[in-house]
Each structure stands twice: as structure tokens, then as C-alpha cells.
CSV table of C-alpha atoms in Angstrom, one decimal:
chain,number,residue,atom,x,y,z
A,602,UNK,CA,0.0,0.0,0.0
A,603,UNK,CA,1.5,3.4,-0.7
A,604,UNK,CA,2.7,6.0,2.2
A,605,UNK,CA,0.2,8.7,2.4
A,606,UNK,CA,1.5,11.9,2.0
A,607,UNK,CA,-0.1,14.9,3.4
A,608,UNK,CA,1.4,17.4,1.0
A,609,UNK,CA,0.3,20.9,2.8
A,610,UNK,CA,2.1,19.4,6.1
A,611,UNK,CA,5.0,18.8,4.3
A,612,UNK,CA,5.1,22.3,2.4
A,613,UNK,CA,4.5,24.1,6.1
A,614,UNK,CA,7.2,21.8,7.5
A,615,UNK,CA,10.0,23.1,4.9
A,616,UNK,CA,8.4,26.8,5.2
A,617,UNK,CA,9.5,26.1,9.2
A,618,UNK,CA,12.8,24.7,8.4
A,619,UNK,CA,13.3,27.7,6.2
A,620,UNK,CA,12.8,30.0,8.8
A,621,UNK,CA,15.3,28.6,11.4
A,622,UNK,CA,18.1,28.1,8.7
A,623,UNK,CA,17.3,31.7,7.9
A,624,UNK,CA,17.3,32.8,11.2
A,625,UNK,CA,21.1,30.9,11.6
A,626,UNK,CA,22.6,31.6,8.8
A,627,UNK,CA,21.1,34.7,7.9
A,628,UNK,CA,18.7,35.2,4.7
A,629,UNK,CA,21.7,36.4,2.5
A,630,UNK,CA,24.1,33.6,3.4
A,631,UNK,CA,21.3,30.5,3.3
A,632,UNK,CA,21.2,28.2,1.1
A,633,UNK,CA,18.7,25.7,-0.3
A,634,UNK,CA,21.4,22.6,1.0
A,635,UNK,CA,21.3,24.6,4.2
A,636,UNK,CA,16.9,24.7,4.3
A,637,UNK,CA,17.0,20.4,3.1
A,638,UNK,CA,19.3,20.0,6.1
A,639,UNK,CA,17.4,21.0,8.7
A,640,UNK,CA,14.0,20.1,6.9
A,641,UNK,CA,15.6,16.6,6.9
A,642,UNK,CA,14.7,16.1,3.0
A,643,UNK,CA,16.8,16.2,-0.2
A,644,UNK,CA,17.4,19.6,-2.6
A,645,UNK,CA,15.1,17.5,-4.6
A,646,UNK,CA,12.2,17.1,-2.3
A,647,UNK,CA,12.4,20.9,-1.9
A,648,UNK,CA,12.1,21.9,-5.2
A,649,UNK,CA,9.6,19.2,-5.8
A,650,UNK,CA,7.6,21.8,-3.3
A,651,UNK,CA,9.0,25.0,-4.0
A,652,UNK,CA,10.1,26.1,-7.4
A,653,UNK,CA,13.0,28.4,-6.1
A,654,UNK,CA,15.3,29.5,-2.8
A,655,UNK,CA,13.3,32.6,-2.8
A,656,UNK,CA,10.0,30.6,-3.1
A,657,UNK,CA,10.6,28.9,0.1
A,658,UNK,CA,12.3,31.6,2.0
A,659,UNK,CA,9.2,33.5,1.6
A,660,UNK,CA,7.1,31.0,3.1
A,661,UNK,CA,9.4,30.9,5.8
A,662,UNK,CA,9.1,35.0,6.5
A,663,UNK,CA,5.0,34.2,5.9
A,664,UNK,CA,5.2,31.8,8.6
A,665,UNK,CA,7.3,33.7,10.9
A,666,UNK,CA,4.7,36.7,10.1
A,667,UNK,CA,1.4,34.6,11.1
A,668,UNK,CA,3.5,33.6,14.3
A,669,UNK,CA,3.6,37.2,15.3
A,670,UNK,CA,0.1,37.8,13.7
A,671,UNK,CA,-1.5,35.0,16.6
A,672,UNK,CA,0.7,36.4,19.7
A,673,UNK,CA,-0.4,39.9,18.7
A,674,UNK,CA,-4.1,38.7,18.3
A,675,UNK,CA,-4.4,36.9,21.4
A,676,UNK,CA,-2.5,39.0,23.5
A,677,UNK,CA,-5.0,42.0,21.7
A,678,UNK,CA,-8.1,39.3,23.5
A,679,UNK,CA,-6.3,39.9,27.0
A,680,UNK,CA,-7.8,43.8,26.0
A,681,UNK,CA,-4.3,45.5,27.3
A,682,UNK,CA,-2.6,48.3,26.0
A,683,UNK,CA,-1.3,48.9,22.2
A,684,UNK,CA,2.2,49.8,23.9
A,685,UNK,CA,2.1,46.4,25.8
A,686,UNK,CA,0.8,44.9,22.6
A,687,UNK,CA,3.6,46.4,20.1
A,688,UNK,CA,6.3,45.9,23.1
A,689,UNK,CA,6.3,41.9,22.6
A,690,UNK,CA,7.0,41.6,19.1
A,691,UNK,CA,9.5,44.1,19.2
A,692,UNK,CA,13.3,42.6,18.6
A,693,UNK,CA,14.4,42.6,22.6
A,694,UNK,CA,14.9,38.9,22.6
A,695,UNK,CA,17.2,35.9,20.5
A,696,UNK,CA,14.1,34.7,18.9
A,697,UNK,CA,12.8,37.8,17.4
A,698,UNK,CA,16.1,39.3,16.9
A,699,UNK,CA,17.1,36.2,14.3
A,700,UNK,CA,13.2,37.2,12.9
A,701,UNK,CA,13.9,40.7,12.3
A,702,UNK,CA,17.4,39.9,11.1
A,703,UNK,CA,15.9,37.7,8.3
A,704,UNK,CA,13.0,40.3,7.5
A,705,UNK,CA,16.0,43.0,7.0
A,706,UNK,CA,17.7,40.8,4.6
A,707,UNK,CA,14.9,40.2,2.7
A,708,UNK,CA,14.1,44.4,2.5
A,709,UNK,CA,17.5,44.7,1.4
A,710,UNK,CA,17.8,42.3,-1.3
A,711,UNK,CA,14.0,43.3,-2.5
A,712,UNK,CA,14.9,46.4,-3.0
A,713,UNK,CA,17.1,45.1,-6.2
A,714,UNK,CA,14.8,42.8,-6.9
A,715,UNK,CA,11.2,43.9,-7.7
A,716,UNK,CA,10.1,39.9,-8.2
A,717,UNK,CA,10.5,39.6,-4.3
A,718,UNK,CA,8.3,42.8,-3.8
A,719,UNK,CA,5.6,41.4,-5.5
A,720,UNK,CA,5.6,37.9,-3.8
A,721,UNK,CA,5.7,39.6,-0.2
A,722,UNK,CA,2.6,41.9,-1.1
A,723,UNK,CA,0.2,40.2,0.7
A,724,UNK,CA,2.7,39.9,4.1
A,725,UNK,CA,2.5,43.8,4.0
A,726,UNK,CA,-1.4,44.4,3.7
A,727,UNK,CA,-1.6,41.1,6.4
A,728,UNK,CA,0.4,43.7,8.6
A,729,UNK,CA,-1.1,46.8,8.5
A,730,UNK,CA,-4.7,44.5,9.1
A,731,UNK,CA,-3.1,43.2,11.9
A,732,UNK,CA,-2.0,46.5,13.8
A,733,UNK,CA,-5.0,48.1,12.2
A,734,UNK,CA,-7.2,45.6,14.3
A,735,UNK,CA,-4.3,46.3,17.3
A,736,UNK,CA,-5.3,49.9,17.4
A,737,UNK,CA,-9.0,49.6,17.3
A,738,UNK,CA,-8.9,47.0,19.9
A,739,UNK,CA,-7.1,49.1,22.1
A,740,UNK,CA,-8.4,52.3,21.1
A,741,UNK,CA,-12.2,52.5,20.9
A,742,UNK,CA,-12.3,56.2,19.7
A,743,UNK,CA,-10.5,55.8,16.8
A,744,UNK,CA,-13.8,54.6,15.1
A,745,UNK,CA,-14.8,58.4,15.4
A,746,UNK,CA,-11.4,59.6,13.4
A,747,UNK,CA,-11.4,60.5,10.0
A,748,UNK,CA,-9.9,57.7,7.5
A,749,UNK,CA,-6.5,59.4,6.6
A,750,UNK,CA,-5.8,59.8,9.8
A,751,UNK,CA,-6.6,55.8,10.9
A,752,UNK,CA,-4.3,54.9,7.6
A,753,UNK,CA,-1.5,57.4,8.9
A,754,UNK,CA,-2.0,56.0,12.6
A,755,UNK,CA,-1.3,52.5,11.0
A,756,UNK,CA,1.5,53.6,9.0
A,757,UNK,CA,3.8,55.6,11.4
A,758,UNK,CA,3.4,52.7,13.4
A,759,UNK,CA,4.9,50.5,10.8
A,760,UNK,CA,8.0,53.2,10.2
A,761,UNK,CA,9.0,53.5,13.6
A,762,UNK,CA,8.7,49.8,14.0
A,763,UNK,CA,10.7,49.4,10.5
A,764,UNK,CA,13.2,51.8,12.7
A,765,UNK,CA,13.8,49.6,15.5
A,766,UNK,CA,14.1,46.7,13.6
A,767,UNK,CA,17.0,48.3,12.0
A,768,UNK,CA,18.2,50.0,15.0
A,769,UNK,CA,17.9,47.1,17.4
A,770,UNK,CA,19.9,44.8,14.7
A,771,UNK,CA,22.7,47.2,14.0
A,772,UNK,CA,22.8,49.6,16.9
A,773,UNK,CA,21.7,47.1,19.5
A,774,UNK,CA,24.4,49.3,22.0
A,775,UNK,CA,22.8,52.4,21.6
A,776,UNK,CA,18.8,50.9,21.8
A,777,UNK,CA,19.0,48.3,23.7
A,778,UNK,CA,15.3,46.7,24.5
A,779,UNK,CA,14.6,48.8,27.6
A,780,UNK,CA,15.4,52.0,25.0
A,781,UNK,CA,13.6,49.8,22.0
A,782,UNK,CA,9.9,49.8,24.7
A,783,UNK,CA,10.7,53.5,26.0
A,784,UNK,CA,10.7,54.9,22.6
A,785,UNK,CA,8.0,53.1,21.4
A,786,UNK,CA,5.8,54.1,24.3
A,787,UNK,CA,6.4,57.6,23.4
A,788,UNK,CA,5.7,57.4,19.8
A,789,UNK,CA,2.5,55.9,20.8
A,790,UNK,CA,1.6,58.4,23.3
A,791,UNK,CA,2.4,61.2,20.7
A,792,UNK,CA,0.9,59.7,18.1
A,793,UNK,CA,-2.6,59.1,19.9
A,794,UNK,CA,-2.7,62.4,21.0
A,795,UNK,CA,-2.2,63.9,17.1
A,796,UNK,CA,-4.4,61.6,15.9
A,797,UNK,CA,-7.0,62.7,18.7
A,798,UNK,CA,-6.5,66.0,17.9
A,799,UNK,CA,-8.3,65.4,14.4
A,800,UNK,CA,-11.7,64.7,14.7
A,801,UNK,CA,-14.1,63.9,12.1
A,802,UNK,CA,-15.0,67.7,11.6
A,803,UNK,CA,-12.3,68.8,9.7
A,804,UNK,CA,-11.9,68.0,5.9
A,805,UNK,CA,-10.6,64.6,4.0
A,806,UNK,CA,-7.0,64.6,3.8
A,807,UNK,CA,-7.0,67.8,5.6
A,808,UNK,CA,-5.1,66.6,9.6
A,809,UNK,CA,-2.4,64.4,8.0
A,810,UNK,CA,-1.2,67.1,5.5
A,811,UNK,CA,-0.9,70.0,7.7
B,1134,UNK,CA,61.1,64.6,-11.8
B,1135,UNK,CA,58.5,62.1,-10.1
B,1136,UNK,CA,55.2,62.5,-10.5
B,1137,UNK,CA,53.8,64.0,-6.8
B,1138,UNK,CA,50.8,62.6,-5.9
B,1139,UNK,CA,48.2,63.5,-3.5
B,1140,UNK,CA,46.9,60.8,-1.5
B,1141,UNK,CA,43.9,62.1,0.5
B,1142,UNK,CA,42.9,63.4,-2.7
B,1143,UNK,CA,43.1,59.7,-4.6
B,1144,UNK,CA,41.1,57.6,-1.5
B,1145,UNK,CA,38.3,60.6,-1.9
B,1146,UNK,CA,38.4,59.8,-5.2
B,1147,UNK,CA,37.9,55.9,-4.8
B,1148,UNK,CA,35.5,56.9,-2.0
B,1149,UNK,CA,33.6,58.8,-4.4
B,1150,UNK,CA,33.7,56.0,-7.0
B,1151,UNK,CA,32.8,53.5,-4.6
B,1152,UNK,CA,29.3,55.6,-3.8
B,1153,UNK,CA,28.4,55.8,-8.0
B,1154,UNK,CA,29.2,51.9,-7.9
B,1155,UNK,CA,27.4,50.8,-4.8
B,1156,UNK,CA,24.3,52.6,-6.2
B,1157,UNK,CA,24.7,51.5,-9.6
B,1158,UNK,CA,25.0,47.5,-8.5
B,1159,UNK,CA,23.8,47.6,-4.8
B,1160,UNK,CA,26.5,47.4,-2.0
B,1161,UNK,CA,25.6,43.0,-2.2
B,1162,UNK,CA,26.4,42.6,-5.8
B,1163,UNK,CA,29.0,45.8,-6.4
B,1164,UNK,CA,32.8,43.9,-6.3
B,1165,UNK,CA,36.3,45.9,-6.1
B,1166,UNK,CA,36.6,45.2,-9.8
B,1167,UNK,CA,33.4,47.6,-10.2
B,1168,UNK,CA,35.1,50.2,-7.8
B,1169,UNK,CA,38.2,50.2,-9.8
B,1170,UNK,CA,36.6,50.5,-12.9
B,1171,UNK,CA,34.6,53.6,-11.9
B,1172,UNK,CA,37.7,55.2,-10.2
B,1173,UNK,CA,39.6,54.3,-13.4
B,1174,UNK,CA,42.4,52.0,-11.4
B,1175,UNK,CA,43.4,49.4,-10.8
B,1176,UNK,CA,42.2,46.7,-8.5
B,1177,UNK,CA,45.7,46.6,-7.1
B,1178,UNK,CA,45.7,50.5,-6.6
B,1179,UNK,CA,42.5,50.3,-4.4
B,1180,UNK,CA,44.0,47.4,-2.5
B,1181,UNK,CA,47.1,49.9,-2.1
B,1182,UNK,CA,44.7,52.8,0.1
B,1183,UNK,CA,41.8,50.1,1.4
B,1184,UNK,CA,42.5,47.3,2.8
B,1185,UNK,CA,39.6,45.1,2.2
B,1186,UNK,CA,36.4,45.7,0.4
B,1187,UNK,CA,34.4,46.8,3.2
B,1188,UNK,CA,36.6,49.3,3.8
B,1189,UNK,CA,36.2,51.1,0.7
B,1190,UNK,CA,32.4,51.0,0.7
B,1191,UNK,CA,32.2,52.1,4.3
B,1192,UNK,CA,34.8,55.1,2.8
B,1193,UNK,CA,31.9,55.5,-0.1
B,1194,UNK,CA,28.7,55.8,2.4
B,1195,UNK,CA,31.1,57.9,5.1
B,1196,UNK,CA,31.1,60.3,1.9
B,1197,UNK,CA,27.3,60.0,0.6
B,1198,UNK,CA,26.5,61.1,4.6
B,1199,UNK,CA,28.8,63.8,4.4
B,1200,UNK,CA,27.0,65.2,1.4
B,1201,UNK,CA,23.9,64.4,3.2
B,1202,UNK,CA,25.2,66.2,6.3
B,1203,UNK,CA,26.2,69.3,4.8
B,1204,UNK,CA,23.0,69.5,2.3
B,1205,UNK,CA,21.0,69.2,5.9
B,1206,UNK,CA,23.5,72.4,7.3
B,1207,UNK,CA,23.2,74.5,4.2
B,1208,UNK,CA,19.6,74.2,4.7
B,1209,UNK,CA,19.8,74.2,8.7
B,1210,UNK,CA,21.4,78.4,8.2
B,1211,UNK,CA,18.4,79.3,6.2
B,1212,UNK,CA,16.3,79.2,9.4
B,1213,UNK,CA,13.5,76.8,7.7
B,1214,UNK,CA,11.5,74.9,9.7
B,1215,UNK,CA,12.7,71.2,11.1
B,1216,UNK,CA,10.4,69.2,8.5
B,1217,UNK,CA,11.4,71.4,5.3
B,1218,UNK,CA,14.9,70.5,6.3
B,1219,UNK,CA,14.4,67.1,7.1
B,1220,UNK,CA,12.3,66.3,3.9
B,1221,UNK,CA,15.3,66.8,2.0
B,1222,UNK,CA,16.6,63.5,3.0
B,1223,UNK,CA,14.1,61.6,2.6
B,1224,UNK,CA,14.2,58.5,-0.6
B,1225,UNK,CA,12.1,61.0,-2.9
B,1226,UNK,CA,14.3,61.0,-5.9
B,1227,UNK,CA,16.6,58.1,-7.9
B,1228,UNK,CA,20.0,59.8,-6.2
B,1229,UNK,CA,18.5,59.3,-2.6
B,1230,UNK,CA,17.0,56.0,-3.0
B,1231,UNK,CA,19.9,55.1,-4.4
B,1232,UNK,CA,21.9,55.8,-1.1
B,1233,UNK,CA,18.9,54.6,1.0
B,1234,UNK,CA,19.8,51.5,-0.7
B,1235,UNK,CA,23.1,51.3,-0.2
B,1236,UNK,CA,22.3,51.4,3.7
B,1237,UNK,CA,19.7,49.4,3.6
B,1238,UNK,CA,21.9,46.7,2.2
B,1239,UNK,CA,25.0,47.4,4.6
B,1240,UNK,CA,22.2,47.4,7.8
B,1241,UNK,CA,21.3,43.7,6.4
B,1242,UNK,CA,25.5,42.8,5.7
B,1243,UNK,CA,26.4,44.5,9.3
B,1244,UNK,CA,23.4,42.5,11.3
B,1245,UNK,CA,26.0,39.5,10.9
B,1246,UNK,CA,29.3,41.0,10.7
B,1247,UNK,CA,30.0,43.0,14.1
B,1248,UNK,CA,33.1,44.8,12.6
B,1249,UNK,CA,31.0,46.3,10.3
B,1250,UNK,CA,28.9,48.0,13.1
B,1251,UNK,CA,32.3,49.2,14.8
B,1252,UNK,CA,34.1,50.8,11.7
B,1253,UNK,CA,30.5,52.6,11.1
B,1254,UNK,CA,29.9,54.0,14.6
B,1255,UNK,CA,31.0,57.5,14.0
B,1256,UNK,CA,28.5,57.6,11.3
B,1257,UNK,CA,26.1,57.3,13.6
B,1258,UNK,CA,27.5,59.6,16.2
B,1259,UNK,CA,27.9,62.1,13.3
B,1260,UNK,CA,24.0,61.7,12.4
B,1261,UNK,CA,23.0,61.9,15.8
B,1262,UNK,CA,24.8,65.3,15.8
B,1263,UNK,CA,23.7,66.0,12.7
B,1264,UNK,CA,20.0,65.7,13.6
B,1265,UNK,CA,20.5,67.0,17.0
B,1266,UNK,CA,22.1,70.8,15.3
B,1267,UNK,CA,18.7,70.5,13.4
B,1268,UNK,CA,16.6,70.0,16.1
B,1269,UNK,CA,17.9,72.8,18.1
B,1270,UNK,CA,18.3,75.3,15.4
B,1271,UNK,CA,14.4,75.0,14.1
B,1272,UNK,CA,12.8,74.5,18.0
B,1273,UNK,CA,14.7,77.3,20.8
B,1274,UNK,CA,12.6,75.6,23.5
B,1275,UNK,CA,14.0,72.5,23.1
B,1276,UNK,CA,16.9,74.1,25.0
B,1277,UNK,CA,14.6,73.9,28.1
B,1278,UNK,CA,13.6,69.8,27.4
B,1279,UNK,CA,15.4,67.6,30.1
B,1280,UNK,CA,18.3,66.0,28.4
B,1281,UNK,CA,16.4,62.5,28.1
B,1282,UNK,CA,13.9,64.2,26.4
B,1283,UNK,CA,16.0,65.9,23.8
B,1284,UNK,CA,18.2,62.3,23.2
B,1285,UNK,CA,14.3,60.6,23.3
B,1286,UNK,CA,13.4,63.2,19.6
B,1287,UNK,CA,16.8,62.0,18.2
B,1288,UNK,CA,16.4,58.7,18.7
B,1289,UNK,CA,12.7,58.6,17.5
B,1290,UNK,CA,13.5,61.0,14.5
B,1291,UNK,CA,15.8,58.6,13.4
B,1292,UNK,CA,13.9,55.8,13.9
B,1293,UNK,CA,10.9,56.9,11.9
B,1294,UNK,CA,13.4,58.2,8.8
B,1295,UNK,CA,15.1,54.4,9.1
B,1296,UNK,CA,11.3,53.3,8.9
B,1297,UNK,CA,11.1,55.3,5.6
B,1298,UNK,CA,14.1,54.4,4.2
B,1299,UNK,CA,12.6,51.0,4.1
B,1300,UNK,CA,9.3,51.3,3.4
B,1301,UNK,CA,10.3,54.1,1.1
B,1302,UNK,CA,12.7,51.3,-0.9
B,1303,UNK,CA,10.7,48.3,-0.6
B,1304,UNK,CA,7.2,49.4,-0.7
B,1305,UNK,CA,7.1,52.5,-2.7
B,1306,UNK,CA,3.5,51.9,-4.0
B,1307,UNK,CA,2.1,52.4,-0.3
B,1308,UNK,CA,4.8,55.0,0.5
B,1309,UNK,CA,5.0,57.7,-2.6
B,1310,UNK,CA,7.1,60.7,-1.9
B,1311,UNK,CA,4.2,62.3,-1.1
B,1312,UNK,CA,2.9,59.8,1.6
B,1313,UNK,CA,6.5,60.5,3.7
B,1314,UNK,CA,6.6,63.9,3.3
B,1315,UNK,CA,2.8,63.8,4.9
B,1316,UNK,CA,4.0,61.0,7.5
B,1317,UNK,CA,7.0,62.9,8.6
B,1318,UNK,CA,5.6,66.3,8.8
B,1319,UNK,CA,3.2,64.5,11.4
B,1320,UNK,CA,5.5,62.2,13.1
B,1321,UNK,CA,7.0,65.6,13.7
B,1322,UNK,CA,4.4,67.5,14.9
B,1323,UNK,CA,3.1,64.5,17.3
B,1324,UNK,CA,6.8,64.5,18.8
B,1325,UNK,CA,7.5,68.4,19.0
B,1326,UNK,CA,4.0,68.4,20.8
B,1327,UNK,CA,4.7,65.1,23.2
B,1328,UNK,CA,8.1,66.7,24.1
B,1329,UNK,CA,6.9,70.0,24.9
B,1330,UNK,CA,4.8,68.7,27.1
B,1331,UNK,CA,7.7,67.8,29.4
B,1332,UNK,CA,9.1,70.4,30.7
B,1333,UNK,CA,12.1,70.7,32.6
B,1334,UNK,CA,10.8,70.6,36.1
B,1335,UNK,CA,10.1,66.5,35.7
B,1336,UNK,CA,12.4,64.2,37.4
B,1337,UNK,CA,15.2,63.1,35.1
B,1338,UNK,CA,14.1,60.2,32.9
B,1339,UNK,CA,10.5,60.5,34.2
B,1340,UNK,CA,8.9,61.7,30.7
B,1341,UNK,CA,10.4,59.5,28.5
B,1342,UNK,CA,9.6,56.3,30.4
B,1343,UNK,CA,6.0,56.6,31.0
């Protein structure tokens, strides 16, 4: 009788392998040898699932990405603060340091390679759901601010986030993860307090550009 | 008679060659061979004033910053106001996302290669300073902040403009020109407004840790 074969298991399996051989050898050194390895299949059985290194590398930043997604969601249930929220997935320890380290690579080489940009288009609007539904979960009157302004909320998140990543990687001396949290918890405080400043009175597009 | 040579002049010279070849290939694929041939020398002659390829390209983005750094001072002495001045520097045109990508690719190199992060720390010192003249020349009350505040505005000026630099590079559909101008004329305001609301008379590090 022949083996069955659950062929989604086996895809997830290799995206997970991908993302620790990623997150040890670092997205730009990785190979697909390195991915088989610790996946514990052939070169072969990888490409039988995945038609290139970039292919399965993305799967493993997806599945690194949902990860995050479910601890921000459920800790979002426990209804406590966006800061507290935003603090855990922030890079302060090994495992989301290696995370962030592999999402940097993968910014870096994207930006010569528009292919990558494409592929990793739904990652990016899976994001800004996710600290969309954050925000509003934590801040029941933003349902009375204008649209720009939610959409501007979402994004300087996403920047200054971006920023730490970078910083925390590079510059891990000079904002180290007690810095990373105060300096989040600022621009969170600052940025509530614009955003409450614009209510839905004054005209479309109107706050954000001033 | 020999020929007299001068050799600050000559390493600016491969400096400056190394910048129009890092943004022309991208700082993972550029080689010494494409340094020389932009500086119109040898490989060997490049070897003779850098000692290893990183060196060179770190020489290169030292002198893109400098540019950067004087650009931001010219405009500092015209007494415009802190987001005219910083806008300048943002990935809005093909010669500053083509530095923005340089950096972004050495922040992905230098996550794995600590030596990297040392030889580049004055950069960072001198962008810090950079950004700090800024600050204080556009906003006279940030002379009364408490100093944590005032190192707090650097830090989370930086951040956001890292944040840009990314998303400015890698997702420039959701992040026109126009989008981070908008973004970091607000980021701006939120932060001049959050830090003006701690004056002086707060305990040190109070504000900034809330």
C-alpha cells in the first residue's frame, strides 16, 4: 500500500525549516542545502515543493509573520494596552532578533529585486490588518477619526517599527530593549494624542497634510 | 622629476567611485573590480589605500552622509522649519533612494558582521549630531527639554526616517514621496507636541519612560 502523504504538512514543514536556517545563517548567506538540512529532506524534495530558494524563503518570513500575527491577536483578546501589545513583538529577545534579522535581509535584497516585492505583497497588507485591528482594539475612539488619519496611525506605526528593527539589529548598543519599549511608548503616546487631535469635523485629507 | 601625488585626494576619489558603484550594482552585488573601474584604477591600486572591500564602501557611504550632512547644514542656516529641512533627506528621488539603498543593504550585511557596526559608529555619532544641530536650530525651546527628552526626539527622528528608508525602498507603491513627506511632517508635529509637554521641572528620565 502506498505511504500517504499529506502534501500541505509537508510544504508548512519546509516553510518552518526555512525560517530557522534563515534565522542561523542569515537570509543572504542561506542556502537551499542549508533549508533540506534542517528540513531533513533532499534539494530535490524541496524543489519538488517549492520552485526556487526565494520561493521557500518567503514561506518561511509568511510563517514567521502569522506567528507574530497570533501572539499579537491573542494577546489583543487579554484587552491590554497597544504599547504592551507592540512591546512583545519588538526585537528585545534571540528569537525575534534572528526574525527581524531575516526580514532586513529580505528588505535589502527586495529592494534590487522587484520579483521579491511582489511575492511579499500580501505579508504587507496582512500587517497593517493586523496593527489596524491592534489599534482599534485598544483604542475604541478611533472609530470616530477620519480615514487618513486611521491609515497614517497604521502607518507611522509601521516606520518606527521598521526603525527599531534596524536599530535594534545594527545599533543594539545604543537601543538596547529597555530604550527599544521607552521609545515606542512615546511614539504611541504622541501619536494618539495627534491623531485625537483630528476629529471627524475637519476635511478629508485635511489633519495628516498640515 | 617624479610625479607627486596626493593621496587624500586619490582615497576621496575611490571613495567617491565606490558611492556611484554601490548605487549602480547595490552594495551585495558591487565587487572591487566595479570600484576600480569607476575610479579608473586598478584593482591593485585600491587594495594599495583600502584594505579590504568593506573598507572602501564604508569610505563611499562615510562620503554620501557627508554630502547628506552638509546638504541638511546649508539648509539648517536658512532658518527653515525642522520638517522642510528634514524632507530633503528623505528617498524621494533616484540619487537618494539610491543611497537609502546602499544602507539598507549594509544594515542587512552589518546585522551579521560586528566589525561592520564598529568601523560605522562615528557615522552614527555624526547623524545623531547632525540631527541633534537640526533640532535645536528649528525649535529654541528644546533648549529647556530635560536632556532624556532631547536624546528621546533624536532617537525617535531617526527611527521613523530608518522606517522610511525601508518602506520608502521596498514598498514604494504604499509609500509615494508624497505619503512621507505627509508621514513625517506628522511624526513631527506628534513628537515636538509630546516633548513639549515635558518640561524641565520633571524628574530626570521621568517623561520619557511613562
Amino acid at each position: 500500500m502506498p505511504k500517504i502523504v499529506d502534501h500541505d504538512e509537508r510544504r508548512r514543514d519546509i516553510a518552518l525549516a526555512a525560517c530557522r536556517a534563515i534565522a542561523h545563517h542569515g537570509i543572504d548567506a542561506v542556502t537551499l542545502a542549508d533549508i533540506a538540512r534542517e528540513a531533513g529532506y533532499t534539494t530535490g524534495m524541496i524543489s519538488h515543493y517549492y520552485a526556487s530558494k526565494w520561493e521557500v524563503m518567503l514561506a518561511g518570513l509568511r510563517s514567521m509573520n502569522d506567528r507574530l500575527g497570533r501572539k499579537l491577536l491573542d494577546a489583543a483578546s487579554e484587552s491590554r494596552s497597544l504599547a504592551d501589545l507592540l512591546c512583545e513583538v519588538l526585537p528585545t529577545d534571540a528569537e525575534h532578533r534572528a526574525e527581524s534579522r531575516a526580514w532586513l535581509s529580505f528588505w535589502a535584497v527586495s529592494a534590487s529585486q522587484p520579483q521579491l516585492v511582489r511575492w511579499s505583497a500580501k505579508t504587507h497588507t496582512d500587517w497593517r490588518a493586523l496593527i489596524r485591528h491592534c489599534v482599534i482594539s485598544c483604542t475604541p475612539q478611533s472609530t470616530s477619526w477620519p480615514s487618513q488619519v486611521m491609515e497614517d496611525v497604521i502607518s507611522s506605526i509601521i516606520l518606527f517599527m521598521d526603525g527599531i528593527y534596524v536599530k535594534g539589529l545594527t545599533r543594539s548598543s545604543d537601543y538596547s530593549p529597555k530604550d527599544q519599549i521607552r521609545l515606542l511608548r512615546a511614539h504611541l503616546d504622541a501619536l494618539m494624542c495627534w491623531a485625537s487631535n483630528h476629529d471627524a469635523t475637519e476635511p478629508p485629507h485635511g489633519p495628516a497634510k498640515r
